[in-house]
mmCIF file of C-alpha atoms in Angstrom:
data_model
loop_
_atom_site.group_PDB
_atom_site.id
_atom_site.type_symbol
_atom_site.label_atom_id
_atom_site.label_comp_id
_atom_site.label_asym_id
_atom_site.label_seq_id
_atom_site.Cartn_x
_atom_site.Cartn_y
_atom_site.Cartn_z
ATOM 1 C CA UNK A 1 2.068 6.239 11.301
ATOM 2 C CA UNK A 2 0.552 7.341 8.061
ATOM 3 C CA UNK A 3 -2.756 5.681 8.421
ATOM 4 C CA UNK A 4 -3.906 5.540 4.568
ATOM 5 C CA UNK A 5 -2.208 2.884 3.226
ATOM 6 C CA UNK A 6 -4.484 -0.324 3.374
ATOM 7 C CA UNK A 7 -4.805 -2.815 4.017
ATOM 8 C CA UNK A 8 -1.206 -2.151 6.112
ATOM 9 C CA UNK A 9 -2.805 0.685 7.866
ATOM 10 C CA UNK A 10 -5.946 2.363 7.888
ATOM 11 C CA UNK A 11 -8.701 3.833 10.252
ATOM 12 C CA UNK A 12 -11.937 2.407 10.232
ATOM 13 C CA UNK A 13 -14.282 4.438 12.926
ATOM 14 C CA UNK A 14 -12.079 5.574 15.713
ATOM 15 C CA UNK A 15 -9.294 2.262 15.751
ATOM 16 C CA UNK A 16 -6.498 2.082 13.864
ATOM 17 C CA UNK A 17 -6.864 -1.464 11.796
ATOM 18 C CA UNK A 18 -4.004 -3.326 9.682
ATOM 19 C CA UNK A 19 -0.881 -5.495 9.043
ATOM 20 C CA UNK A 20 1.523 -2.967 10.024
ATOM 21 C CA UNK A 21 -0.826 -1.640 13.173
ATOM 22 C CA UNK A 22 -1.313 -5.507 14.106
ATOM 23 C CA UNK A 23 2.747 -5.913 14.033
ATOM 24 C CA UNK A 24 2.735 -2.411 16.370
ATOM 25 C CA UNK A 25 0.460 -3.675 18.629
ATOM 26 C CA UNK A 26 2.572 -7.120 18.765
ATOM 27 C CA UNK A 27 5.558 -5.349 19.715
ATOM 28 C CA UNK A 28 4.641 -3.151 22.488
ATOM 29 C CA UNK A 29 3.012 -6.070 23.941
ATOM 30 C CA UNK A 30 6.347 -8.080 23.705
ATOM 31 C CA UNK A 31 8.127 -5.448 25.443
ATOM 32 C CA UNK A 32 5.317 -4.784 27.781
ATOM 33 C CA UNK A 33 4.573 -0.748 26.736
ATOM 34 C CA UNK A 34 1.921 0.793 26.429
ATOM 35 C CA UNK A 35 1.053 2.107 22.543
ATOM 36 C CA UNK A 36 -0.192 5.496 21.161
ATOM 37 C CA UNK A 37 -0.412 5.387 17.474
ATOM 38 C CA UNK A 38 -0.413 8.977 15.769
ATOM 39 C CA UNK A 39 -1.646 9.930 12.249
ATOM 40 C CA UNK A 40 0.436 11.870 10.597
ATOM 41 C CA UNK A 41 1.725 12.919 6.695
ATOM 42 C CA UNK A 42 3.754 10.125 5.197
ATOM 43 C CA UNK A 43 6.626 12.492 4.750
ATOM 44 C CA UNK A 44 6.266 13.188 8.697
ATOM 45 C CA UNK A 45 7.223 9.277 9.548
ATOM 46 C CA UNK A 46 10.783 9.249 9.635
ATOM 47 C CA UNK A 47 11.222 13.123 11.025
ATOM 48 C CA UNK A 48 9.174 12.192 13.892
ATOM 49 C CA UNK A 49 10.897 9.057 14.650
ATOM 50 C CA UNK A 50 14.896 11.145 14.340
ATOM 51 C CA UNK A 51 13.347 14.574 16.235
ATOM 52 C CA UNK A 52 12.030 11.871 19.554
ATOM 53 C CA UNK A 53 8.110 12.445 18.703
ATOM 54 C CA UNK A 54 7.956 8.946 18.246
ATOM 55 C CA UNK A 55 9.847 6.037 19.470
ATOM 56 C CA UNK A 56 9.147 3.811 16.208
ATOM 57 C CA UNK A 57 7.642 4.862 12.519
ATOM 58 C CA UNK A 58 4.871 2.037 10.510
ATOM 59 C CA UNK A 59 3.941 2.753 7.832
ATOM 60 C CA UNK A 60 4.868 0.991 4.902
ATOM 61 C CA UNK A 61 8.174 2.561 4.526
ATOM 62 C CA UNK A 62 10.456 1.204 1.779
ATOM 63 C CA UNK A 63 14.034 1.011 2.897
ATOM 64 C CA UNK A 64 16.654 3.471 0.912
ATOM 65 C CA UNK A 65 20.639 4.305 1.551
ATOM 66 C CA UNK A 66 18.777 7.973 2.138
ATOM 67 C CA UNK A 67 16.601 6.345 5.100
ATOM 68 C CA UNK A 68 19.191 4.104 6.593
ATOM 69 C CA UNK A 69 21.253 7.131 7.234
ATOM 70 C CA UNK A 70 18.663 8.288 9.356
ATOM 71 C CA UNK A 71 16.562 5.373 10.952
ATOM 72 C CA UNK A 72 17.433 1.776 11.430
ATOM 73 C CA UNK A 73 14.696 -0.821 9.892
ATOM 74 C CA UNK A 74 13.744 -4.021 10.719
ATOM 75 C CA UNK A 75 14.573 -7.087 8.774
ATOM 76 C CA UNK A 76 12.019 -6.468 5.462
ATOM 77 C CA UNK A 77 8.247 -8.297 6.093
ATOM 78 C CA UNK A 78 6.697 -7.754 2.767
ATOM 79 C CA UNK A 79 8.624 -7.104 -0.557
ATOM 80 C CA UNK A 80 6.363 -4.174 -2.277
ATOM 81 C CA UNK A 81 5.597 -3.190 -6.237
ATOM 82 C CA UNK A 82 4.759 0.226 -7.558
ATOM 83 C CA UNK A 83 1.920 0.219 -10.398
ATOM 84 C CA UNK A 84 0.931 2.959 -12.801
ATOM 85 C CA UNK A 85 -3.311 3.249 -12.661
ATOM 86 C CA UNK A 86 -5.212 4.932 -15.410
ATOM 87 C CA UNK A 87 -8.165 4.776 -16.680
ATOM 88 C CA UNK A 88 -9.494 1.913 -18.603
ATOM 89 C CA UNK A 89 -10.812 4.469 -21.554
ATOM 90 C CA UNK A 90 -7.402 5.944 -21.441
ATOM 91 C CA UNK A 91 -5.896 5.298 -24.829
ATOM 92 C CA UNK A 92 -3.236 7.708 -25.038
ATOM 93 C CA UNK A 93 -1.220 5.386 -22.807
ATOM 94 C CA UNK A 94 0.164 1.855 -24.076
ATOM 95 C CA UNK A 95 0.251 -0.866 -21.789
ATOM 96 C CA UNK A 96 2.023 -3.197 -23.927
ATOM 97 C CA UNK A 97 5.778 -3.015 -22.054
ATOM 98 C CA UNK A 98 6.882 -1.033 -19.667
ATOM 99 C CA UNK A 99 9.284 1.071 -22.288
ATOM 100 C CA UNK A 100 6.106 1.619 -24.177
ATOM 101 C CA UNK A 101 4.362 2.704 -20.819
ATOM 102 C CA UNK A 102 7.192 5.232 -20.435
ATOM 103 C CA UNK A 103 7.269 6.575 -23.272
ATOM 104 C CA UNK A 104 3.496 7.141 -23.596
ATOM 105 C CA UNK A 105 3.438 8.636 -20.067
ATOM 106 C CA UNK A 106 5.697 11.654 -21.113
ATOM 107 C CA UNK A 107 4.193 14.667 -21.124
ATOM 108 C CA UNK A 108 1.613 13.061 -18.873
ATOM 109 C CA UNK A 109 -0.620 14.861 -15.769
ATOM 110 C CA UNK A 110 1.238 12.291 -12.752
ATOM 111 C CA UNK A 111 -0.217 11.439 -8.947
ATOM 112 C CA UNK A 112 1.799 9.935 -6.393
ATOM 113 C CA UNK A 113 1.920 10.384 -2.613
ATOM 114 C CA UNK A 114 4.188 12.943 -1.534
ATOM 115 C CA UNK A 115 6.649 11.104 -0.255
ATOM 116 C CA UNK A 116 6.707 7.846 -1.292
ATOM 117 C CA UNK A 117 8.288 5.840 -3.784
ATOM 118 C CA UNK A 118 5.929 6.559 -6.936
ATOM 119 C CA UNK A 119 6.718 10.493 -6.258
ATOM 120 C CA UNK A 120 10.641 9.234 -6.424
ATOM 121 C CA UNK A 121 9.196 7.265 -9.835
ATOM 122 C CA UNK A 122 8.042 9.602 -11.482
ATOM 123 C CA UNK A 123 10.099 12.964 -10.567
ATOM 124 C CA UNK A 124 13.428 10.782 -11.036
ATOM 125 C CA UNK A 125 15.724 10.674 -7.727
ATOM 126 C CA UNK A 126 19.775 10.194 -7.320
ATOM 127 C CA UNK A 127 19.650 8.197 -4.351
ATOM 128 C CA UNK A 128 16.981 6.275 -5.377
ATOM 129 C CA UNK A 129 18.683 5.453 -8.934
ATOM 130 C CA UNK A 130 15.488 6.703 -10.517
ATOM 131 C CA UNK A 131 15.750 9.099 -14.030
ATOM 132 C CA UNK A 132 11.940 10.107 -13.602
ATOM 133 C CA UNK A 133 9.684 10.816 -16.248
ATOM 134 C CA UNK A 134 10.553 13.266 -18.946
ATOM 135 C CA UNK A 135 8.341 15.920 -19.203
ATOM 136 C CA UNK A 136 5.916 14.453 -16.699
ATOM 137 C CA UNK A 137 3.275 17.104 -14.956
ATOM 138 C CA UNK A 138 4.526 15.675 -11.607
ATOM 139 C CA UNK A 139 1.084 16.427 -9.248
ATOM 140 C CA UNK A 140 1.590 15.101 -5.159
ATOM 141 C CA UNK A 141 -1.283 14.236 -3.218
ATOM 142 C CA UNK A 142 -1.446 13.697 0.987
ATOM 143 C CA UNK A 143 -2.222 10.169 0.491
ATOM 144 C CA UNK A 144 -2.868 7.633 -2.912
ATOM 145 C CA UNK A 145 -6.641 7.730 -2.609
ATOM 146 C CA UNK A 146 -6.696 11.320 -3.535
ATOM 147 C CA UNK A 147 -4.852 10.723 -6.144
ATOM 148 C CA UNK A 148 -7.370 8.215 -7.731
ATOM 149 C CA UNK A 149 -9.820 10.622 -6.877
ATOM 150 C CA UNK A 150 -7.949 12.639 -9.299
ATOM 151 C CA UNK A 151 -7.666 10.582 -11.951
ATOM 152 C CA UNK A 152 -11.168 8.845 -11.700
ATOM 153 C CA UNK A 153 -12.336 12.814 -12.189
ATOM 154 C CA UNK A 154 -9.921 13.227 -14.706
ATOM 155 C CA UNK A 155 -8.293 15.890 -13.692
ATOM 156 C CA UNK A 156 -4.647 13.341 -14.223
ATOM 157 C CA UNK A 157 -3.932 10.808 -16.572
ATOM 158 C CA UNK A 158 -2.034 7.998 -14.025
ATOM 159 C CA UNK A 159 -1.070 7.261 -10.672
ATOM 160 C CA UNK A 160 2.442 5.756 -9.693
ATOM 161 C CA UNK A 161 1.270 3.406 -5.995
ATOM 162 C CA UNK A 162 2.097 0.662 -4.290
ATOM 163 C CA UNK A 163 0.271 -2.787 -5.871
ATOM 164 C CA UNK A 164 -1.374 -3.517 -3.164
ATOM 165 C CA UNK A 165 -3.487 0.094 -1.946
ATOM 166 C CA UNK A 166 -4.199 -0.104 -5.215
ATOM 167 C CA UNK A 167 -6.111 -3.361 -5.430
#
């Protein structure tokens, strides 16, 4: 997992917590096998399964055709959506409707967690059928929290991230 995606997976003290971690523990108990949760970079999670370094990946993964070519997925148990975070005093980014938002993001510094749907929205991805945000200065981070920190510090203009961790 990538334990930087609360409320789904996160580390509290020395313990892995969150909905996905509870599900992983239930699966292990049902199978009667011990569980060994490993924290890694998000973009390494699926690769850990394909290289047999892990038996399962559970990290708020969105199903895509590209990912399905490498791993099988369970039935979906949560429908996620992406949001754009901006500072409340930012008047240069319109929030009136989606088209205005996307237009006002052109040329802005936009952060996202590396390997996530947020990256594909910002940079564009033919396999995800996203055109990307024209002229955006795409800035990748190892976690959504690091992107939000840079937003709050004024180093970037916006963050594209899943709604639940954003909350």
